[in-house]
PDB file of C-alpha atoms in Angstrom:
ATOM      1  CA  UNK A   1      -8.584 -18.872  21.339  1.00  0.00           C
ATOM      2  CA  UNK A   2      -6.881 -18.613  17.877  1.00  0.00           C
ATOM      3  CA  UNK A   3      -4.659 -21.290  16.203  1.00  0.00           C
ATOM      4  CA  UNK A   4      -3.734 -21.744  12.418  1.00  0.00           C
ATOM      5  CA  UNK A   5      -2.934 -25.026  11.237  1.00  0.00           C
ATOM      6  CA  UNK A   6      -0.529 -25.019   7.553  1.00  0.00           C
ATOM      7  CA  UNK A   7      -1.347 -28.454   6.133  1.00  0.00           C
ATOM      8  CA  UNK A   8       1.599 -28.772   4.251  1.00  0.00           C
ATOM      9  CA  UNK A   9       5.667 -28.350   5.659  1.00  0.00           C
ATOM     10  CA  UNK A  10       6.786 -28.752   1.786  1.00  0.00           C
ATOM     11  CA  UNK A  11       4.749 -28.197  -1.257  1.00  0.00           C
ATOM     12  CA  UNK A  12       6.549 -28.852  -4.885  1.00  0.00           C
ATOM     13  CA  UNK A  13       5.784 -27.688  -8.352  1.00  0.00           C
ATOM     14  CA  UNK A  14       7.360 -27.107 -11.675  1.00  0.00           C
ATOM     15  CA  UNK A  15       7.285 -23.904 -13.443  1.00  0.00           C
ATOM     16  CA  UNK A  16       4.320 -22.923 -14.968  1.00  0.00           C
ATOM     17  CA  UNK A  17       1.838 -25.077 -12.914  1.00  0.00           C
ATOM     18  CA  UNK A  18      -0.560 -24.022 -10.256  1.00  0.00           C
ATOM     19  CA  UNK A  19       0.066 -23.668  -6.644  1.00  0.00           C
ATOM     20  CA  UNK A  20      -2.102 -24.485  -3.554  1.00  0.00           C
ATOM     21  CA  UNK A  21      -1.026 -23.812  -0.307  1.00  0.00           C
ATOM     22  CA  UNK A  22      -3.279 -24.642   2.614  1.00  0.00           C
ATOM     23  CA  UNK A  23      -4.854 -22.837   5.732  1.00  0.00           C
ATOM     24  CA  UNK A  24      -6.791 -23.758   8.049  1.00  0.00           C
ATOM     25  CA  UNK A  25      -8.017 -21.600  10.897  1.00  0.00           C
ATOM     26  CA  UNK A  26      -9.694 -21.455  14.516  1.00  0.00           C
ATOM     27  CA  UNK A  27     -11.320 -18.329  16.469  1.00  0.00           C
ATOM     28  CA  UNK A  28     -13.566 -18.052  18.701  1.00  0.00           C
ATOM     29  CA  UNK A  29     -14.172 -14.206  16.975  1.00  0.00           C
ATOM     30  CA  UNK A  30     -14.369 -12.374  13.814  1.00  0.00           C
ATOM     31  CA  UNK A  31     -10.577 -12.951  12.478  1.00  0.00           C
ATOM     32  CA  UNK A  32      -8.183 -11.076   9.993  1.00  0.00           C
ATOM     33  CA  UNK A  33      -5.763 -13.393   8.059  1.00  0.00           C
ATOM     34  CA  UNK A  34      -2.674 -12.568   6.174  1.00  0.00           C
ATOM     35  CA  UNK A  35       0.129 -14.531   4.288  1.00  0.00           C
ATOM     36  CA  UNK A  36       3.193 -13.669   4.392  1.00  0.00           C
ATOM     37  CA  UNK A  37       6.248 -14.286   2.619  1.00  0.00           C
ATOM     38  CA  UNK A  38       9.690 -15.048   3.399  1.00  0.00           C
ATOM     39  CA  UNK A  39      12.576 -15.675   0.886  1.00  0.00           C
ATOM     40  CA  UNK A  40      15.714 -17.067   2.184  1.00  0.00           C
ATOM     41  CA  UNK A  41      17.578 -15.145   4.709  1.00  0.00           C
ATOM     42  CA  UNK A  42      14.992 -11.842   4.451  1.00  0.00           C
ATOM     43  CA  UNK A  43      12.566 -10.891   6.643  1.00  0.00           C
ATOM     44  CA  UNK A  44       8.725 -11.588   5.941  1.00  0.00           C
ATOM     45  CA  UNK A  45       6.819  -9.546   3.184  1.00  0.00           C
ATOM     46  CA  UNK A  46       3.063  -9.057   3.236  1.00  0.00           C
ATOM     47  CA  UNK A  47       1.450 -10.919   0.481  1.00  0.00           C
ATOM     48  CA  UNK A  48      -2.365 -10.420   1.195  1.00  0.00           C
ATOM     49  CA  UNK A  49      -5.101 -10.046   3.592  1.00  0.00           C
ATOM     50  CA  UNK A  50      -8.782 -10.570   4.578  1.00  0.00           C
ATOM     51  CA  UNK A  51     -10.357  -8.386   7.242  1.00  0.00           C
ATOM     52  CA  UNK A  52     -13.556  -8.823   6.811  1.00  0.00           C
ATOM     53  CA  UNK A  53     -14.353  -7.197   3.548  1.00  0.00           C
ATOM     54  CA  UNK A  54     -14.252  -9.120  -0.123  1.00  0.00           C
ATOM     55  CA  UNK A  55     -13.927 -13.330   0.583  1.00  0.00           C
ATOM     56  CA  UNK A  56     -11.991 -13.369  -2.276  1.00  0.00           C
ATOM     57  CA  UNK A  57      -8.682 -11.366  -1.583  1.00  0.00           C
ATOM     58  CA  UNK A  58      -6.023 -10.581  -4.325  1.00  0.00           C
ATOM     59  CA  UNK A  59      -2.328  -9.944  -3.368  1.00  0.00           C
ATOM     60  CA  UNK A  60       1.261  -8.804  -5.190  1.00  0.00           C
ATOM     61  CA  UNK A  61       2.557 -10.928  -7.729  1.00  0.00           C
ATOM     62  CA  UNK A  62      -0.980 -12.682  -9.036  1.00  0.00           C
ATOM     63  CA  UNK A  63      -1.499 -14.241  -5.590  1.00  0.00           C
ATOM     64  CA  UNK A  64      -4.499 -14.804  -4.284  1.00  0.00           C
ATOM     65  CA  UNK A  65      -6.896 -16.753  -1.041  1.00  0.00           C
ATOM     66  CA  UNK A  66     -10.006 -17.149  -0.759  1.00  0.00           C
ATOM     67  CA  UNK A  67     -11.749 -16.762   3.165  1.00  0.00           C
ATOM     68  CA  UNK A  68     -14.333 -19.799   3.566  1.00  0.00           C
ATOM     69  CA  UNK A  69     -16.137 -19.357   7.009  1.00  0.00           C
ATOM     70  CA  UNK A  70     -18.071 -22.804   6.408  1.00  0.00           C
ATOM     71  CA  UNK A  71     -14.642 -24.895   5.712  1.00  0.00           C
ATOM     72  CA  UNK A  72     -12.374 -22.443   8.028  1.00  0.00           C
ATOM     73  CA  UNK A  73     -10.348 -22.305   5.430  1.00  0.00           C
ATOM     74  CA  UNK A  74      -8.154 -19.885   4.084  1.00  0.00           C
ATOM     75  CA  UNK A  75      -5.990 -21.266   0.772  1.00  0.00           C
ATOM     76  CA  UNK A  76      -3.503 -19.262  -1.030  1.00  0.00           C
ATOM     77  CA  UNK A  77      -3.407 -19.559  -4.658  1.00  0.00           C
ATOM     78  CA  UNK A  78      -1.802 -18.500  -7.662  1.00  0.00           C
ATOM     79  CA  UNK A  79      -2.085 -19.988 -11.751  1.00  0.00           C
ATOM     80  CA  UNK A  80       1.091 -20.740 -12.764  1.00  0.00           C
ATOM     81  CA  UNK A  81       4.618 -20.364 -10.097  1.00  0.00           C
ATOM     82  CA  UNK A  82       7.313 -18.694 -11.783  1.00  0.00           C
ATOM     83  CA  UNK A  83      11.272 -19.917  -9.734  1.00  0.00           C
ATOM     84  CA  UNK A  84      10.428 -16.642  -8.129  1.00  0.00           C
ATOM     85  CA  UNK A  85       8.075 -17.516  -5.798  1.00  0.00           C
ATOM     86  CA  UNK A  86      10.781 -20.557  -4.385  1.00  0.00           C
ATOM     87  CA  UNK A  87      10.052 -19.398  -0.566  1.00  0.00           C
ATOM     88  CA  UNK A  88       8.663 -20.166   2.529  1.00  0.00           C
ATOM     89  CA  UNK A  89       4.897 -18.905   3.189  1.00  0.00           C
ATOM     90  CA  UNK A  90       3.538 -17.839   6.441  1.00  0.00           C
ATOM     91  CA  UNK A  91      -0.508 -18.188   7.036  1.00  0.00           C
ATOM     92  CA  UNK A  92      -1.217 -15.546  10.101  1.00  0.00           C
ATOM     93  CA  UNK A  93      -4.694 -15.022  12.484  1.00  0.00           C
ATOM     94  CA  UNK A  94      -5.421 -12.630  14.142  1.00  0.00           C
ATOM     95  CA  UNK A  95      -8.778 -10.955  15.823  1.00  0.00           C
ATOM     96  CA  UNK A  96     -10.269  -8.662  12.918  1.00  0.00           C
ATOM     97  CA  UNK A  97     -10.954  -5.287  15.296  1.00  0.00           C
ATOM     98  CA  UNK A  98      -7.586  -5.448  17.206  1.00  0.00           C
ATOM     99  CA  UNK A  99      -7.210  -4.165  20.777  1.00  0.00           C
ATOM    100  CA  UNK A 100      -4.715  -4.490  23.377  1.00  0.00           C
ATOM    101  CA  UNK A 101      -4.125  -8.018  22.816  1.00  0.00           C
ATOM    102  CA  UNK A 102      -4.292  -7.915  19.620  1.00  0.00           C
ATOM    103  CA  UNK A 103      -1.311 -10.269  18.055  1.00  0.00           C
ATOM    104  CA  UNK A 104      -0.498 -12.294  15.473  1.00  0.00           C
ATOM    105  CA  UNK A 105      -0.785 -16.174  15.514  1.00  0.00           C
ATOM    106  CA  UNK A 106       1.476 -17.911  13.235  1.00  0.00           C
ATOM    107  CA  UNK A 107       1.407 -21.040  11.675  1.00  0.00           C
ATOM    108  CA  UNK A 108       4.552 -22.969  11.271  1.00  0.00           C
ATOM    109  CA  UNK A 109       4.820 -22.655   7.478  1.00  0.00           C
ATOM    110  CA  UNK A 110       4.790 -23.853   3.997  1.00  0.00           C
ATOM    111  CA  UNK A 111       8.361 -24.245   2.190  1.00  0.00           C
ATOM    112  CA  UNK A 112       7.608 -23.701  -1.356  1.00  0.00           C
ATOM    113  CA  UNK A 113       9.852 -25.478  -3.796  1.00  0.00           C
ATOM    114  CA  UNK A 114       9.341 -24.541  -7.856  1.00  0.00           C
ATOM    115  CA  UNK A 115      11.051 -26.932 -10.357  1.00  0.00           C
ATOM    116  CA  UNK A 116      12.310 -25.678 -13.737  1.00  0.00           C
TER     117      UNK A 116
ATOM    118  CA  UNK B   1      11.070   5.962   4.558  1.00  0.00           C
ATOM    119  CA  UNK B   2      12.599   2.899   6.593  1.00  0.00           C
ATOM    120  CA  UNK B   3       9.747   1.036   7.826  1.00  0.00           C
ATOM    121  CA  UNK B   4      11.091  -1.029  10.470  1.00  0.00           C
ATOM    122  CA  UNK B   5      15.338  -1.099  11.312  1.00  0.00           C
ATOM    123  CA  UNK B   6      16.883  -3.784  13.301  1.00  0.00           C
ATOM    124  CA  UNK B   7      20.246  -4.210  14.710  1.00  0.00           C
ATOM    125  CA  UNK B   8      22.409  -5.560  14.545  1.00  0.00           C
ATOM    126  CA  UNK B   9      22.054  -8.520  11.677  1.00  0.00           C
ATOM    127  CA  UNK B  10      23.904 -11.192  12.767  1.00  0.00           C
ATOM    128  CA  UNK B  11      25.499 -11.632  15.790  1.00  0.00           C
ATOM    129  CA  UNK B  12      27.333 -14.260  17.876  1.00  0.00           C
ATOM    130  CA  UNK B  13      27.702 -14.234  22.034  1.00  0.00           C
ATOM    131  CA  UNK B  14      28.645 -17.325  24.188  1.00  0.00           C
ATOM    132  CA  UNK B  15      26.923 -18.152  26.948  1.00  0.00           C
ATOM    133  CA  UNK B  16      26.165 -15.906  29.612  1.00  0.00           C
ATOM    134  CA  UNK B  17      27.127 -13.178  27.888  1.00  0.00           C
ATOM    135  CA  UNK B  18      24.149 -10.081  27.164  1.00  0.00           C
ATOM    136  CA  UNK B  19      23.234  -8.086  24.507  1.00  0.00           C
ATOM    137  CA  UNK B  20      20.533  -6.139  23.533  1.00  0.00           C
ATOM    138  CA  UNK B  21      18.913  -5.737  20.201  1.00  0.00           C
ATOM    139  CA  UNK B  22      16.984  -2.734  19.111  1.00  0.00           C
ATOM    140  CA  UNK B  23      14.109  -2.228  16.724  1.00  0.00           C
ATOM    141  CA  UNK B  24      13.469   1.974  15.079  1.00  0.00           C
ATOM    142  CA  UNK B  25      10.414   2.140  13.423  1.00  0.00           C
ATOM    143  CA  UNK B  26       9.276   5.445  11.660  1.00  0.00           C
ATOM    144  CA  UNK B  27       6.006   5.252  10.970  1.00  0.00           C
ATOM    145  CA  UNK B  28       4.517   6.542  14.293  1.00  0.00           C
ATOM    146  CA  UNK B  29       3.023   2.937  15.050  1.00  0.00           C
ATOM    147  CA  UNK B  30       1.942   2.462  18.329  1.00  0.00           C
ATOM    148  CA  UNK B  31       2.019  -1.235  18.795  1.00  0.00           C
ATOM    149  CA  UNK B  32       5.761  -2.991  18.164  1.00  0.00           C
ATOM    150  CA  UNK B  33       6.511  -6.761  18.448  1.00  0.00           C
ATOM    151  CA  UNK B  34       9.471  -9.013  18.968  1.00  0.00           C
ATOM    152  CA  UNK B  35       9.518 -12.784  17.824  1.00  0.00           C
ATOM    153  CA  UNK B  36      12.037 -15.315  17.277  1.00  0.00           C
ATOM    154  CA  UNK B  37      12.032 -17.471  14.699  1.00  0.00           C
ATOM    155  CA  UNK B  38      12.731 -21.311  15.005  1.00  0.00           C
ATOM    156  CA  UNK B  39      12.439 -24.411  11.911  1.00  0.00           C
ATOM    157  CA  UNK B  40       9.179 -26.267  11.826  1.00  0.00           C
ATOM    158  CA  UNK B  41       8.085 -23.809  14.230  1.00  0.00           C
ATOM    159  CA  UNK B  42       6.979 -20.637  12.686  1.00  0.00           C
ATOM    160  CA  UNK B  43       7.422 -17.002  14.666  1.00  0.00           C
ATOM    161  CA  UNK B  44       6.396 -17.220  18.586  1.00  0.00           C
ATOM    162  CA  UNK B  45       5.824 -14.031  20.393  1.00  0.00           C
ATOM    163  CA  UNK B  46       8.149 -13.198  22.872  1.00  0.00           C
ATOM    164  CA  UNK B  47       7.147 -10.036  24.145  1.00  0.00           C
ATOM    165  CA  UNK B  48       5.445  -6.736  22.801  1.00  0.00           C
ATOM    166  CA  UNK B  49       4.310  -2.979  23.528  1.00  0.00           C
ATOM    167  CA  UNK B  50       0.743  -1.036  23.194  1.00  0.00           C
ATOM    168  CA  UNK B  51       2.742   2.200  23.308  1.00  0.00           C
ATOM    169  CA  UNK B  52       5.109   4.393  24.417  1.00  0.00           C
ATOM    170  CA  UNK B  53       6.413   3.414  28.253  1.00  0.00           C
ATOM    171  CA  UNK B  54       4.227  -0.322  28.391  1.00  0.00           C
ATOM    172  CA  UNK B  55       5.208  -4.185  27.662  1.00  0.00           C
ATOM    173  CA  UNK B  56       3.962  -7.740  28.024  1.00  0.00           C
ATOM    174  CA  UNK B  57       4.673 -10.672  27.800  1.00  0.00           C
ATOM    175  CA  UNK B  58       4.321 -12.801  24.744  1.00  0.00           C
ATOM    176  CA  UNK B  59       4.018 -16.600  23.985  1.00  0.00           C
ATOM    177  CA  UNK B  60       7.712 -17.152  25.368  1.00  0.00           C
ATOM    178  CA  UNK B  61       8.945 -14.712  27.531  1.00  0.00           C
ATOM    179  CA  UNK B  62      11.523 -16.350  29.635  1.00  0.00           C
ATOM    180  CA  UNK B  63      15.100 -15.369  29.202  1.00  0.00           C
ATOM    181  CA  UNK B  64      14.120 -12.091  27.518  1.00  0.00           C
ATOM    182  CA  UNK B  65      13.454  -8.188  28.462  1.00  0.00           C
ATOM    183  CA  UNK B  66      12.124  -5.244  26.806  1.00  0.00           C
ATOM    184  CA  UNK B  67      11.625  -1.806  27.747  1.00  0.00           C
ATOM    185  CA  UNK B  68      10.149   0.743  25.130  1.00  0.00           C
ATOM    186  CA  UNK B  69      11.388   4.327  26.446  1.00  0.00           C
ATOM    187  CA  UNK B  70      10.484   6.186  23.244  1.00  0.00           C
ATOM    188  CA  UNK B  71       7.673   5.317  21.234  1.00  0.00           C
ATOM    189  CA  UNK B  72       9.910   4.613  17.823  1.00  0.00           C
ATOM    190  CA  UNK B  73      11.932   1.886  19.507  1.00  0.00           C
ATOM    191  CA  UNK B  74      11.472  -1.222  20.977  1.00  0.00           C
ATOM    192  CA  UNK B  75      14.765  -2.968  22.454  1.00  0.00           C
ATOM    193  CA  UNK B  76      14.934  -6.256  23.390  1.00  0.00           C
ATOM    194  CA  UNK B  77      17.792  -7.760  26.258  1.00  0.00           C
ATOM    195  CA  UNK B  78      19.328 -11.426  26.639  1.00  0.00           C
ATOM    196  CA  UNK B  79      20.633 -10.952  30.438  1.00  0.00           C
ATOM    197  CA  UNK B  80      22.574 -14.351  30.273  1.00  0.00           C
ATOM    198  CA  UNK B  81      22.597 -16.287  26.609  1.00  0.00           C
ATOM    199  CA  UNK B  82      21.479 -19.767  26.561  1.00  0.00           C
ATOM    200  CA  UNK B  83      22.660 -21.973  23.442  1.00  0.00           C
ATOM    201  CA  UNK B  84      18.248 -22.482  23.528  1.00  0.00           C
ATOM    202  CA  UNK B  85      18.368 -18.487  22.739  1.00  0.00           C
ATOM    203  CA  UNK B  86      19.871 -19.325  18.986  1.00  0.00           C
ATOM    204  CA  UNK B  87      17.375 -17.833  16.518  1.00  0.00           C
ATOM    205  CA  UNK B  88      16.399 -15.118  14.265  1.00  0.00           C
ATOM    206  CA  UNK B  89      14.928 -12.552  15.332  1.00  0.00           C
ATOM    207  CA  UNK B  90      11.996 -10.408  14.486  1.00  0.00           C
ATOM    208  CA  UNK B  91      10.770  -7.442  15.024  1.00  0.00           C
ATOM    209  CA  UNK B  92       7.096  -5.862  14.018  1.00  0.00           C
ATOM    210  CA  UNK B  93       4.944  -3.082  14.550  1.00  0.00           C
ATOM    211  CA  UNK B  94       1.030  -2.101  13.430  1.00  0.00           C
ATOM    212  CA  UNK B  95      -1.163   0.839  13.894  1.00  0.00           C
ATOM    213  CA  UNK B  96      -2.983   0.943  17.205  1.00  0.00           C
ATOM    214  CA  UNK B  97      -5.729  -1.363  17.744  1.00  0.00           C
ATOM    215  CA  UNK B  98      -5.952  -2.452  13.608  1.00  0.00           C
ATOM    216  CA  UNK B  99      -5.256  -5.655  11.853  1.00  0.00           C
ATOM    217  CA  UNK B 100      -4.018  -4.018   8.319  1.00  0.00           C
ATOM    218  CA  UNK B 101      -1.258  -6.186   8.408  1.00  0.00           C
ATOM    219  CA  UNK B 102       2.097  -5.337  10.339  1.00  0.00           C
ATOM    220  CA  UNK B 103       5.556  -4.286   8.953  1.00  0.00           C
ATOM    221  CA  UNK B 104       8.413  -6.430   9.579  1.00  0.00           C
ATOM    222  CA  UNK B 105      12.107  -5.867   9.760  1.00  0.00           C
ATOM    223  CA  UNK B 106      14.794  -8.072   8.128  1.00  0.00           C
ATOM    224  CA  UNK B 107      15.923  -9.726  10.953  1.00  0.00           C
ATOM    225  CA  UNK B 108      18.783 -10.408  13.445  1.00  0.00           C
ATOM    226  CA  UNK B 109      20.175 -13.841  13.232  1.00  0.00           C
ATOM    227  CA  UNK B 110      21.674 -14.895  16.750  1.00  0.00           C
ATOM    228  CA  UNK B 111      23.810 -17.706  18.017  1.00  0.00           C
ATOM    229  CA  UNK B 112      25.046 -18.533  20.978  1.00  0.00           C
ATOM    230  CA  UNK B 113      28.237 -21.243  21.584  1.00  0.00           C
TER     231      UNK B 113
END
Protein backbone atom coordinates (compact mmCIF):
# COMPACT_ATOMS: atom_id res chain seq x y z
CA UNK A 1 0.00 0.00 0.00
CA UNK A 2 0.91 3.71 -0.58
CA UNK A 3 0.45 6.61 1.93
CA UNK A 4 2.21 10.12 2.04
CA UNK A 5 2.54 11.76 5.20
CA UNK A 6 3.08 16.12 4.85
CA UNK A 7 4.81 16.91 8.15
CA UNK A 8 3.79 20.26 8.29
CA UNK A 9 -0.24 21.79 7.98
CA UNK A 10 1.42 25.49 8.03
CA UNK A 11 4.90 26.44 7.21
CA UNK A 12 5.90 30.41 7.53
CA UNK A 13 8.65 32.47 6.06
CA UNK A 14 9.56 35.97 5.17
CA UNK A 15 10.57 37.04 1.82
CA UNK A 16 13.76 36.21 0.71
CA UNK A 17 14.45 33.20 3.05
CA UNK A 18 14.51 29.56 2.25
CA UNK A 19 11.69 27.19 2.22
CA UNK A 20 11.40 23.50 3.32
CA UNK A 21 8.45 21.68 2.94
CA UNK A 22 8.34 18.06 4.04
CA UNK A 23 7.43 14.55 2.53
CA UNK A 24 7.47 11.60 3.66
CA UNK A 25 6.45 8.49 1.77
CA UNK A 26 5.39 4.65 1.96
CA UNK A 27 5.19 1.89 -0.98
CA UNK A 28 5.45 -1.27 -1.04
CA UNK A 29 6.81 -0.62 -5.03
CA UNK A 30 8.89 1.52 -7.14
CA UNK A 31 6.89 5.03 -6.69
CA UNK A 32 6.56 8.33 -8.79
CA UNK A 33 6.09 11.53 -6.67
CA UNK A 34 4.90 14.90 -7.67
CA UNK A 35 4.08 18.28 -5.89
CA UNK A 36 1.63 20.12 -6.74
CA UNK A 37 0.47 23.49 -6.30
CA UNK A 38 -2.61 25.17 -5.48
CA UNK A 39 -3.16 28.99 -5.09
CA UNK A 40 -6.31 30.13 -3.59
CA UNK A 41 -9.47 29.28 -5.28
CA UNK A 42 -7.52 27.57 -8.59
CA UNK A 43 -7.13 24.27 -9.33
CA UNK A 44 -3.71 22.37 -8.69
CA UNK A 45 -0.60 23.09 -10.97
CA UNK A 46 2.21 20.59 -11.44
CA UNK A 47 5.32 21.77 -9.83
CA UNK A 48 7.74 18.73 -10.26
CA UNK A 49 8.27 15.11 -10.41
CA UNK A 50 10.47 12.02 -9.79
CA UNK A 51 9.83 8.82 -11.72
CA UNK A 52 12.58 7.12 -11.31
CA UNK A 53 15.19 8.96 -13.23
CA UNK A 54 17.59 11.95 -11.64
CA UNK A 55 17.13 11.93 -7.39
CA UNK A 56 17.49 15.35 -7.61
CA UNK A 57 14.41 16.82 -9.55
CA UNK A 58 14.10 20.57 -10.59
CA UNK A 59 10.63 22.19 -11.15
CA UNK A 60 8.99 25.81 -12.45
CA UNK A 61 9.76 28.73 -10.57
CA UNK A 62 13.40 27.56 -8.94
CA UNK A 63 11.67 24.71 -7.07
CA UNK A 64 13.15 21.82 -6.38
CA UNK A 65 13.00 17.95 -4.14
CA UNK A 66 15.21 15.75 -3.72
CA UNK A 67 14.00 11.61 -3.74
CA UNK A 68 15.88 9.85 -0.68
CA UNK A 69 15.02 6.04 -0.80
CA UNK A 70 17.08 5.49 2.58
CA UNK A 71 15.03 8.38 4.60
CA UNK A 72 11.66 7.92 2.36
CA UNK A 73 11.78 11.19 1.98
CA UNK A 74 10.84 13.46 -0.56
CA UNK A 75 11.40 17.47 0.51
CA UNK A 76 10.55 20.31 -1.65
CA UNK A 77 12.83 23.15 -1.68
CA UNK A 78 13.48 26.39 -3.02
CA UNK A 79 16.41 29.42 -1.90
CA UNK A 80 14.68 32.30 -1.25
CA UNK A 81 10.25 32.52 -1.39
CA UNK A 82 9.18 35.43 -3.22
CA UNK A 83 4.91 36.52 -1.82
CA UNK A 84 4.34 34.52 -4.94
CA UNK A 85 4.68 31.29 -3.85
CA UNK A 86 1.88 32.18 -0.70
CA UNK A 87 -0.09 28.73 -1.50
CA UNK A 88 -0.98 25.53 -0.46
CA UNK A 89 1.40 22.51 -1.64
CA UNK A 90 0.28 19.08 -2.41
CA UNK A 91 3.01 16.04 -2.00
CA UNK A 92 1.42 13.07 -4.35
CA UNK A 93 2.51 8.97 -4.65
CA UNK A 94 1.87 7.07 -6.88
CA UNK A 95 3.25 3.51 -8.38
CA UNK A 96 6.13 4.59 -10.93
CA UNK A 97 4.93 2.10 -14.07
CA UNK A 98 1.14 2.84 -13.74
CA UNK A 99 -1.52 0.28 -14.70
CA UNK A 100 -5.08 -0.06 -14.15
CA UNK A 101 -4.97 0.99 -10.68
CA UNK A 102 -2.79 3.31 -11.08
CA UNK A 103 -3.92 6.59 -8.88
CA UNK A 104 -2.77 9.22 -7.10
CA UNK A 105 -2.35 9.28 -3.23
CA UNK A 106 -2.51 12.59 -1.71
CA UNK A 107 -1.28 13.95 1.26
CA UNK A 108 -3.31 16.43 3.14
CA UNK A 109 -1.09 19.46 2.48
CA UNK A 110 1.24 22.17 3.36
CA UNK A 111 -0.30 25.88 3.58
CA UNK A 112 2.53 28.05 2.71
CA UNK A 113 2.49 31.48 4.26
CA UNK A 114 5.44 34.17 2.96
CA UNK A 115 5.88 37.34 5.11
CA UNK A 116 7.03 40.64 3.55
CA UNK B 1 -5.61 23.70 -26.30
CA UNK B 2 -7.91 23.36 -23.07
CA UNK B 3 -6.42 20.71 -21.09
CA UNK B 4 -9.03 19.71 -18.80
CA UNK B 5 -12.81 21.82 -18.66
CA UNK B 6 -15.12 21.50 -15.81
CA UNK B 7 -18.56 22.63 -15.27
CA UNK B 8 -20.03 24.25 -13.94
CA UNK B 9 -17.75 26.41 -11.25
CA UNK B 10 -19.71 26.97 -8.50
CA UNK B 11 -22.85 25.73 -7.79
CA UNK B 12 -25.44 25.52 -4.99
CA UNK B 13 -28.40 22.60 -4.64
CA UNK B 14 -30.33 21.79 -1.37
CA UNK B 15 -30.75 18.64 -0.29
CA UNK B 16 -32.01 15.96 -2.28
CA UNK B 17 -31.79 17.70 -5.16
CA UNK B 18 -29.23 16.11 -8.30
CA UNK B 19 -26.93 17.40 -10.53
CA UNK B 20 -24.35 16.25 -12.55
CA UNK B 21 -21.00 17.71 -13.25
CA UNK B 22 -18.99 17.08 -16.33
CA UNK B 23 -15.29 17.00 -17.05
CA UNK B 24 -13.98 17.54 -21.38
CA UNK B 25 -10.59 16.81 -21.69
CA UNK B 26 -8.78 17.18 -25.13
CA UNK B 27 -5.83 15.60 -25.00
CA UNK B 28 -6.91 12.03 -25.98
CA UNK B 29 -6.05 10.74 -22.32
CA UNK B 30 -7.31 7.58 -21.54
CA UNK B 31 -7.46 7.54 -17.82
CA UNK B 32 -9.80 10.56 -16.14
CA UNK B 33 -10.35 11.10 -12.36
CA UNK B 34 -12.81 12.77 -10.07
CA UNK B 35 -11.90 13.94 -6.42
CA UNK B 36 -13.32 16.16 -3.96
CA UNK B 37 -11.54 18.27 -2.04
CA UNK B 38 -12.05 18.76 1.81
CA UNK B 39 -9.66 21.14 4.61
CA UNK B 40 -7.01 19.23 6.46
CA UNK B 41 -7.86 16.52 4.23
CA UNK B 42 -6.20 16.76 0.94
CA UNK B 43 -8.02 15.28 -2.50
CA UNK B 44 -9.75 11.66 -1.93
CA UNK B 45 -10.66 9.69 -4.94
CA UNK B 46 -14.08 9.25 -5.55
CA UNK B 47 -14.31 7.41 -8.58
CA UNK B 48 -12.34 7.10 -11.98
CA UNK B 49 -12.15 5.55 -15.66
CA UNK B 50 -9.33 3.36 -17.61
CA UNK B 51 -11.11 4.34 -20.83
CA UNK B 52 -13.75 4.87 -22.92
CA UNK B 53 -17.16 2.87 -21.60
CA UNK B 54 -15.37 1.61 -17.86
CA UNK B 55 -15.43 3.07 -14.08
CA UNK B 56 -14.51 2.24 -10.51
CA UNK B 57 -14.74 3.08 -7.61
CA UNK B 58 -12.38 5.33 -5.77
CA UNK B 59 -11.45 5.97 -2.05
CA UNK B 60 -15.13 7.35 -1.38
CA UNK B 61 -17.60 6.33 -3.62
CA UNK B 62 -20.83 6.51 -1.81
CA UNK B 63 -23.33 9.09 -2.83
CA UNK B 64 -21.69 9.50 -6.24
CA UNK B 65 -22.01 8.08 -10.04
CA UNK B 66 -20.10 8.27 -13.12
CA UNK B 67 -20.52 6.99 -16.46
CA UNK B 68 -17.85 7.84 -19.23
CA UNK B 69 -19.85 7.39 -22.69
CA UNK B 70 -17.20 9.11 -24.83
CA UNK B 71 -13.71 8.88 -24.14
CA UNK B 72 -13.18 12.97 -23.75
CA UNK B 73 -15.66 13.19 -20.89
CA UNK B 74 -16.07 11.99 -17.66
CA UNK B 75 -19.44 13.12 -15.79
CA UNK B 76 -19.98 12.75 -12.43
CA UNK B 77 -23.93 12.53 -10.68
CA UNK B 78 -25.13 13.49 -7.00
CA UNK B 79 -28.60 11.41 -7.13
CA UNK B 80 -29.78 13.03 -3.76
CA UNK B 81 -27.33 15.97 -2.17
CA UNK B 82 -26.25 15.53 1.30
CA UNK B 83 -25.02 18.82 3.21
CA UNK B 84 -21.68 15.93 3.73
CA UNK B 85 -21.49 16.33 -0.32
CA UNK B 86 -20.17 20.21 0.17
CA UNK B 87 -16.76 20.37 -1.53
CA UNK B 88 -14.72 21.26 -4.44
CA UNK B 89 -14.43 19.31 -6.89
CA UNK B 90 -11.77 17.91 -9.10
CA UNK B 91 -11.35 16.50 -12.00
CA UNK B 92 -7.99 14.78 -13.66
CA UNK B 93 -6.85 12.79 -16.37
CA UNK B 94 -3.20 11.04 -17.44
CA UNK B 95 -1.99 9.06 -20.32
CA UNK B 96 -2.74 5.36 -20.12
CA UNK B 97 -0.86 3.34 -17.77
CA UNK B 98 2.04 6.42 -17.06
CA UNK B 99 2.82 8.42 -14.03
CA UNK B 100 4.05 11.79 -15.98
CA UNK B 101 2.01 13.66 -13.82
CA UNK B 102 -1.84 14.31 -14.50
CA UNK B 103 -3.64 17.52 -15.68
CA UNK B 104 -6.11 19.04 -13.50
CA UNK B 105 -9.07 21.25 -14.05
CA UNK B 106 -9.95 24.38 -12.01
CA UNK B 107 -12.53 23.08 -10.11
CA UNK B 108 -16.28 23.09 -9.21
CA UNK B 109 -17.01 24.39 -5.81
CA UNK B 110 -20.36 22.76 -4.44
CA UNK B 111 -22.65 23.38 -1.54
CA UNK B 112 -25.45 21.99 -0.45
CA UNK B 113 -28.12 23.78 2.30
Amino acid sequence: AQSVTQLDSHVSVSEGTPVLLRCNYSSSYSPSLFWYVQHPNKGLQLLLKYTSAATLVKGINGFEAEFKKSETSFHLTKPSAHMSDAAEYFCVVTLAYGGATNKLIFGTGTLLAVQP
Amino acid sequence: NAGVTQTPKFRVLKTGQSMTLLCAQDMNHEYMYWYRQDPGMGLRLIHYSVGEGTTAKGEVPDGYNVSRLKKQNFLLGLESAAPSQTSVYFCASSYEGRAYGYTFGSGTRLTVV
